[in-house]
mmCIF file of C-alpha atoms in Angstrom:
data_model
loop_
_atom_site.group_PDB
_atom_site.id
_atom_site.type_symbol
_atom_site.label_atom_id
_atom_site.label_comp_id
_atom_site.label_asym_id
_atom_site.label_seq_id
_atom_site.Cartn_x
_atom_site.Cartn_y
_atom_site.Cartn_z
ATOM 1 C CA UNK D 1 176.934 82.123 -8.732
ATOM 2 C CA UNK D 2 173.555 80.882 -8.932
ATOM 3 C CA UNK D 3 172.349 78.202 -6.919
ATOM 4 C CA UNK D 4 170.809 74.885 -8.051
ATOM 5 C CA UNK D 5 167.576 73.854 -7.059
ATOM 6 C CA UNK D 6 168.756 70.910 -4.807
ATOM 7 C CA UNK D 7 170.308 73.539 -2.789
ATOM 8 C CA UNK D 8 167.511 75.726 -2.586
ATOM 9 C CA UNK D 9 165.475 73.204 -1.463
ATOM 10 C CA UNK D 10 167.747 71.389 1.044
ATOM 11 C CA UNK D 11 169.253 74.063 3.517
ATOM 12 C CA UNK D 12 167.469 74.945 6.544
ATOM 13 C CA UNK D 13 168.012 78.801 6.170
ATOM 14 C CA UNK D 14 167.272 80.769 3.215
ATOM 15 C CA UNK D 15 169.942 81.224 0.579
ATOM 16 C CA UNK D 16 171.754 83.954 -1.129
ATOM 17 C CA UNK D 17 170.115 82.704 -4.573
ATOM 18 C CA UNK D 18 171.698 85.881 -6.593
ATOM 19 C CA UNK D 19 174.900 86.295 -4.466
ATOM 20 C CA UNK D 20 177.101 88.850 -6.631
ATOM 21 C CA UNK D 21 174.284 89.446 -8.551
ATOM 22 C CA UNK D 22 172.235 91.709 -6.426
ATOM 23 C CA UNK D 23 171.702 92.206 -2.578
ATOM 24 C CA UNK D 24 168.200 92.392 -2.953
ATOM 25 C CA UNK D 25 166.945 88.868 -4.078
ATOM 26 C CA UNK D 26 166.577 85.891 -1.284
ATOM 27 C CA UNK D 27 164.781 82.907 -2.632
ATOM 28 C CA UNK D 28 163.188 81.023 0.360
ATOM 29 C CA UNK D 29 163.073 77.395 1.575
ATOM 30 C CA UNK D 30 160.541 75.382 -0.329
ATOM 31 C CA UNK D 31 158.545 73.796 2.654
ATOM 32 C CA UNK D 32 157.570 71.298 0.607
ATOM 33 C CA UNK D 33 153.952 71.956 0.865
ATOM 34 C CA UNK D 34 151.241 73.130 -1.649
ATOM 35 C CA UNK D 35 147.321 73.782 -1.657
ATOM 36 C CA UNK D 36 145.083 73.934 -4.800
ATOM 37 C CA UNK D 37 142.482 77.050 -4.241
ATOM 38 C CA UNK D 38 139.222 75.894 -6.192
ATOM 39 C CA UNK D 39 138.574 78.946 -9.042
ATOM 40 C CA UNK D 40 135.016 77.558 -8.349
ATOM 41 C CA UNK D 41 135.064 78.350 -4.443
ATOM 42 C CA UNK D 42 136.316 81.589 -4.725
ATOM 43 C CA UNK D 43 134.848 82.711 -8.025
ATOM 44 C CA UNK D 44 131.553 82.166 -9.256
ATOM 45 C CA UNK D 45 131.564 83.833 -12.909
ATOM 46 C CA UNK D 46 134.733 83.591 -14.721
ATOM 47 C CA UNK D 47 137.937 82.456 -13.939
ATOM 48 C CA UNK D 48 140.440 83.250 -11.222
ATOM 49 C CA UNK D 49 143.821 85.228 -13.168
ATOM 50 C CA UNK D 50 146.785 86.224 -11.986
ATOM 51 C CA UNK D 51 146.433 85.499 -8.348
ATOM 52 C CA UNK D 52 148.846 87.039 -5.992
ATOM 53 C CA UNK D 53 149.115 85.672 -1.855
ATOM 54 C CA UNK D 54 150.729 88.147 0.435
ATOM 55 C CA UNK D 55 151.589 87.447 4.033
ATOM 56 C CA UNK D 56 150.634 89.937 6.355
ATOM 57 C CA UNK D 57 152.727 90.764 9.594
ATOM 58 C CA UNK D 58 149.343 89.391 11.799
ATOM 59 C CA UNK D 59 149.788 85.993 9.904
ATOM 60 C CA UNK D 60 147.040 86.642 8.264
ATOM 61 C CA UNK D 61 147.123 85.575 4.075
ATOM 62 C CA UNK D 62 146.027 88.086 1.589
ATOM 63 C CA UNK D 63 145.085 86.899 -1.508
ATOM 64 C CA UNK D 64 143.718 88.665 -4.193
ATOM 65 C CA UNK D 65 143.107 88.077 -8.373
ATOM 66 C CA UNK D 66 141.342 89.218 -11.399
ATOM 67 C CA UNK D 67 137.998 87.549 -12.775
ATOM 68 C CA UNK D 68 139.494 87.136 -16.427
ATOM 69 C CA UNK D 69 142.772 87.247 -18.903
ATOM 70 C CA UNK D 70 142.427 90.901 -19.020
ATOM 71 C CA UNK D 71 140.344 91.724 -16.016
ATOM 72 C CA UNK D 72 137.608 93.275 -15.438
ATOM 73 C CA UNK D 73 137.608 93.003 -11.842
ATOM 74 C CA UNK D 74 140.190 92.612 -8.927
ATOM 75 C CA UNK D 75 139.189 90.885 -5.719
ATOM 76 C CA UNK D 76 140.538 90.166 -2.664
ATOM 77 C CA UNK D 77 139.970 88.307 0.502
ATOM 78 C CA UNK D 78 141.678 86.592 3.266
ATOM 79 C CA UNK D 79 143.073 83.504 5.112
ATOM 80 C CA UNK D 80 144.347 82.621 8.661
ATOM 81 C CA UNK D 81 145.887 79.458 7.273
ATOM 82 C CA UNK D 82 146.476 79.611 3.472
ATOM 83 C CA UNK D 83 144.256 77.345 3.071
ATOM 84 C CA UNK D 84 140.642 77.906 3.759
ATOM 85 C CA UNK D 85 139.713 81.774 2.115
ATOM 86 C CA UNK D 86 136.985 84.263 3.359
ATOM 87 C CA UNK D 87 134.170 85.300 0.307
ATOM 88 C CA UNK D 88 136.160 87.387 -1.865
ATOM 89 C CA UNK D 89 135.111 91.449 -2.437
ATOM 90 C CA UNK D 90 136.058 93.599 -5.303
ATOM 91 C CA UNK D 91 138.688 95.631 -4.933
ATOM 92 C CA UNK D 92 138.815 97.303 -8.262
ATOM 93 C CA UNK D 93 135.430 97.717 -9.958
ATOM 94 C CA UNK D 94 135.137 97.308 -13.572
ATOM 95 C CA UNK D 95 133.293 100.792 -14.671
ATOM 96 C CA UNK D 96 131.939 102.446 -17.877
ATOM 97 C CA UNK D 97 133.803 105.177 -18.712
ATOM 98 C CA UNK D 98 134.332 107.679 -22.268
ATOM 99 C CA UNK D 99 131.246 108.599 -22.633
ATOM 100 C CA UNK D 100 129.971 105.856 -21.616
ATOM 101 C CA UNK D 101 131.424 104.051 -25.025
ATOM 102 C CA UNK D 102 134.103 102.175 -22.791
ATOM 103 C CA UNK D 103 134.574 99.842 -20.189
ATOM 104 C CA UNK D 104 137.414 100.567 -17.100
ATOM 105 C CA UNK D 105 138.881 97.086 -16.647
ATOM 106 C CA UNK D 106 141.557 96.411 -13.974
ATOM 107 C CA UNK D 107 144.151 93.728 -14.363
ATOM 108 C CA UNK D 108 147.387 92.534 -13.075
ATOM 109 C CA UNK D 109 147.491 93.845 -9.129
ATOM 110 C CA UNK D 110 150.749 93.752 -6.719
ATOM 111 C CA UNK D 111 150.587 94.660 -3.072
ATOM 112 C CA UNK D 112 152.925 95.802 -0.433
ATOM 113 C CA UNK D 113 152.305 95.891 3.533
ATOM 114 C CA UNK D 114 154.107 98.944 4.796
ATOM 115 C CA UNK D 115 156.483 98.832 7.945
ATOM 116 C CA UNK D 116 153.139 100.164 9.614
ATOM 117 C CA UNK D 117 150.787 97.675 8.886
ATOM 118 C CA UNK D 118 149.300 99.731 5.809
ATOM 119 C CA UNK D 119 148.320 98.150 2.863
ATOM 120 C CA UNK D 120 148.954 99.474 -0.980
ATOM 121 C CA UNK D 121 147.694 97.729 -3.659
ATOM 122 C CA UNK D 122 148.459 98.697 -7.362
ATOM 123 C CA UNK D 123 146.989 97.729 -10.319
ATOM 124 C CA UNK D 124 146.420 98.703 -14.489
ATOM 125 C CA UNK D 125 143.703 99.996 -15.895
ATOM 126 C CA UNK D 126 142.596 100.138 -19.617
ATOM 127 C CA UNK D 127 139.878 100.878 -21.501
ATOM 128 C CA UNK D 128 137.621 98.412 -23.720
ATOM 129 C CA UNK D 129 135.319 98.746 -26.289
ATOM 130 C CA UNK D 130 131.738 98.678 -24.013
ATOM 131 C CA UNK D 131 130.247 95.741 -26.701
ATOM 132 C CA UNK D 132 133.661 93.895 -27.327
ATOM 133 C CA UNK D 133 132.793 89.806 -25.076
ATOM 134 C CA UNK D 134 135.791 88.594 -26.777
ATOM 135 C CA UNK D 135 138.303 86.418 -24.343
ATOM 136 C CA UNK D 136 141.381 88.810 -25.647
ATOM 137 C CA UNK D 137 139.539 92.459 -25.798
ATOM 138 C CA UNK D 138 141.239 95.335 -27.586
ATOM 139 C CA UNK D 139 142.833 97.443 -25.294
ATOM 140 C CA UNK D 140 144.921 99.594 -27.638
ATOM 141 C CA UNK D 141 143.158 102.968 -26.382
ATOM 142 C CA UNK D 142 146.901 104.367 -25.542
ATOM 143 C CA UNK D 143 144.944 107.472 -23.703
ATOM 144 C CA UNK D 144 143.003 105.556 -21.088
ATOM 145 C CA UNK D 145 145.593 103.238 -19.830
ATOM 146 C CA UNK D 146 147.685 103.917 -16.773
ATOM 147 C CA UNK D 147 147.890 102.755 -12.903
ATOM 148 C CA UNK D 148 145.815 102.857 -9.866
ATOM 149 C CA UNK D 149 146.719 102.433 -6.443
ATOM 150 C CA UNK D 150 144.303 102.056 -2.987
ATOM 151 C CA UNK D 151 145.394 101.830 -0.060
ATOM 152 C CA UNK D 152 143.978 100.078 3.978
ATOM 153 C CA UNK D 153 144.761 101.105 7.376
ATOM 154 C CA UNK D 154 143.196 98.831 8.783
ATOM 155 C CA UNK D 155 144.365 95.546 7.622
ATOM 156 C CA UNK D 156 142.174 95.111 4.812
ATOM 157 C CA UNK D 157 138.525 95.554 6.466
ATOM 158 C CA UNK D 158 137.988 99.183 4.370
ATOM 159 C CA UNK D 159 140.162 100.738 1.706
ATOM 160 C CA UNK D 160 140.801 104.229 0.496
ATOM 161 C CA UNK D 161 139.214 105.487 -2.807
ATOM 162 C CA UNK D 162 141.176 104.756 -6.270
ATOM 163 C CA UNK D 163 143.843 106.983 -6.811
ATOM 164 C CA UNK D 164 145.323 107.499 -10.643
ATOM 165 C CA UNK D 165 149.186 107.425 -10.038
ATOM 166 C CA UNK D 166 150.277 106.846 -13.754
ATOM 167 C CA UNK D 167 148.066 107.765 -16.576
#
C-alpha cells in the first residue's frame, strides 16, 4: 500500500510510494529544505504562475513559468544552486493572431531533458479576444487551441522555433 508521510520523510533512500500500484511512481526524500523565489525578482509585470524547476544532468536548475493565470507568456531561466536565478527570457511569446482580432497566449509548460542532454518543452496555446484585460480571459475559441513544443541542444542557451504538435 501507500506509504505515510512519516515514512516518506524518514528513510534515507527513496521509497516505493505506489508499490502495487504502478512501477513508474518514486516519491523522493524530502531534504527538509525549501527556498521562496521572489515573483518580484524574477518578474517585473505580473505575477509568476505555474512555475515548474527541472534538474538538469549538469546540475544545473531549470526553472521556467507563465506571467499570469492564463498566460500570456512563458519564461525560463536558470540556477547553479536553486537558489539564486539568472534574468528570465521568454520562451513562448504571446502573439496576435486571427486576423489580428486575437491574442496567442501560452500557459501551463512541462519539460523533459532527453537521455542526450536535449531539452523539450511543451506548452498550450489559446486564443483571446485582442481587447479582453480581464484576470480570467475567454478562451473558448475551440479552433485555436492546441499544443506547442520547442526544443534546445544546447542546454538551454538557444531553442528551436515553435512547433504545433496538437491543434
Amino acid at each position: 500500500g501507500l506509504h505515510s508521510f512519516y515514512e516518506l520523510n524518514s528513510e534515507d533512500d527513496p521509497l516505493d510510494s505506489h508499490a502495487g500500484v504502478t512501477h513508474l511512481s518514486t516519491l523522493e526524500v524530502d531534504k527538509r529544505n525549501s527556498y521562496r523565489i521572489d515573483n518580484g525578482v524574477l518578474i517585473k509585470e505580473g505575477d509568476m504562475w505555474y512555475p515548474r524547476i527541472k534538474r538538469l544532468s549538469t546540475g544545473k536548475y531549470m526553472l521556467y513559468f507563465q506571467d499570469g493565470r492564463w498566460g500570456p507568456n512563458i519564461y525560463y531561466c536558470f540556477s547553479d544552486d536553486g537558489t539564486n536565478w539568472g534574468e528570465p527570457s521568454i520562451l513562448f511569446q504571446s502573439h496576435l493572431t486571427i486576423n489580428n482580432n486575437y491574442m496567442r497566449h501560452y500557459a501551463t509548460a512541462d519539460a523533459i531533458e532527453l537521455e542526450n542532454g536535449d531539452i523539450v518543452v511543451a506548452a498550450i496555446f489559446h486564443a483571446v479576444k485582442k481587447d479582453d484585460n480581464s484576470p480570467s480571459p475567454s478562451r473558448f475559441l475551440m479552433t485555436a487551441k492546441g499544443i506547442v513544443t520547442k526544443y534546445s541542444t544546447d542546454g538551454g542557451n538557444t531553442w528551436s522555433e515553435q512547433k504545433v504538435v496538437y491543434h
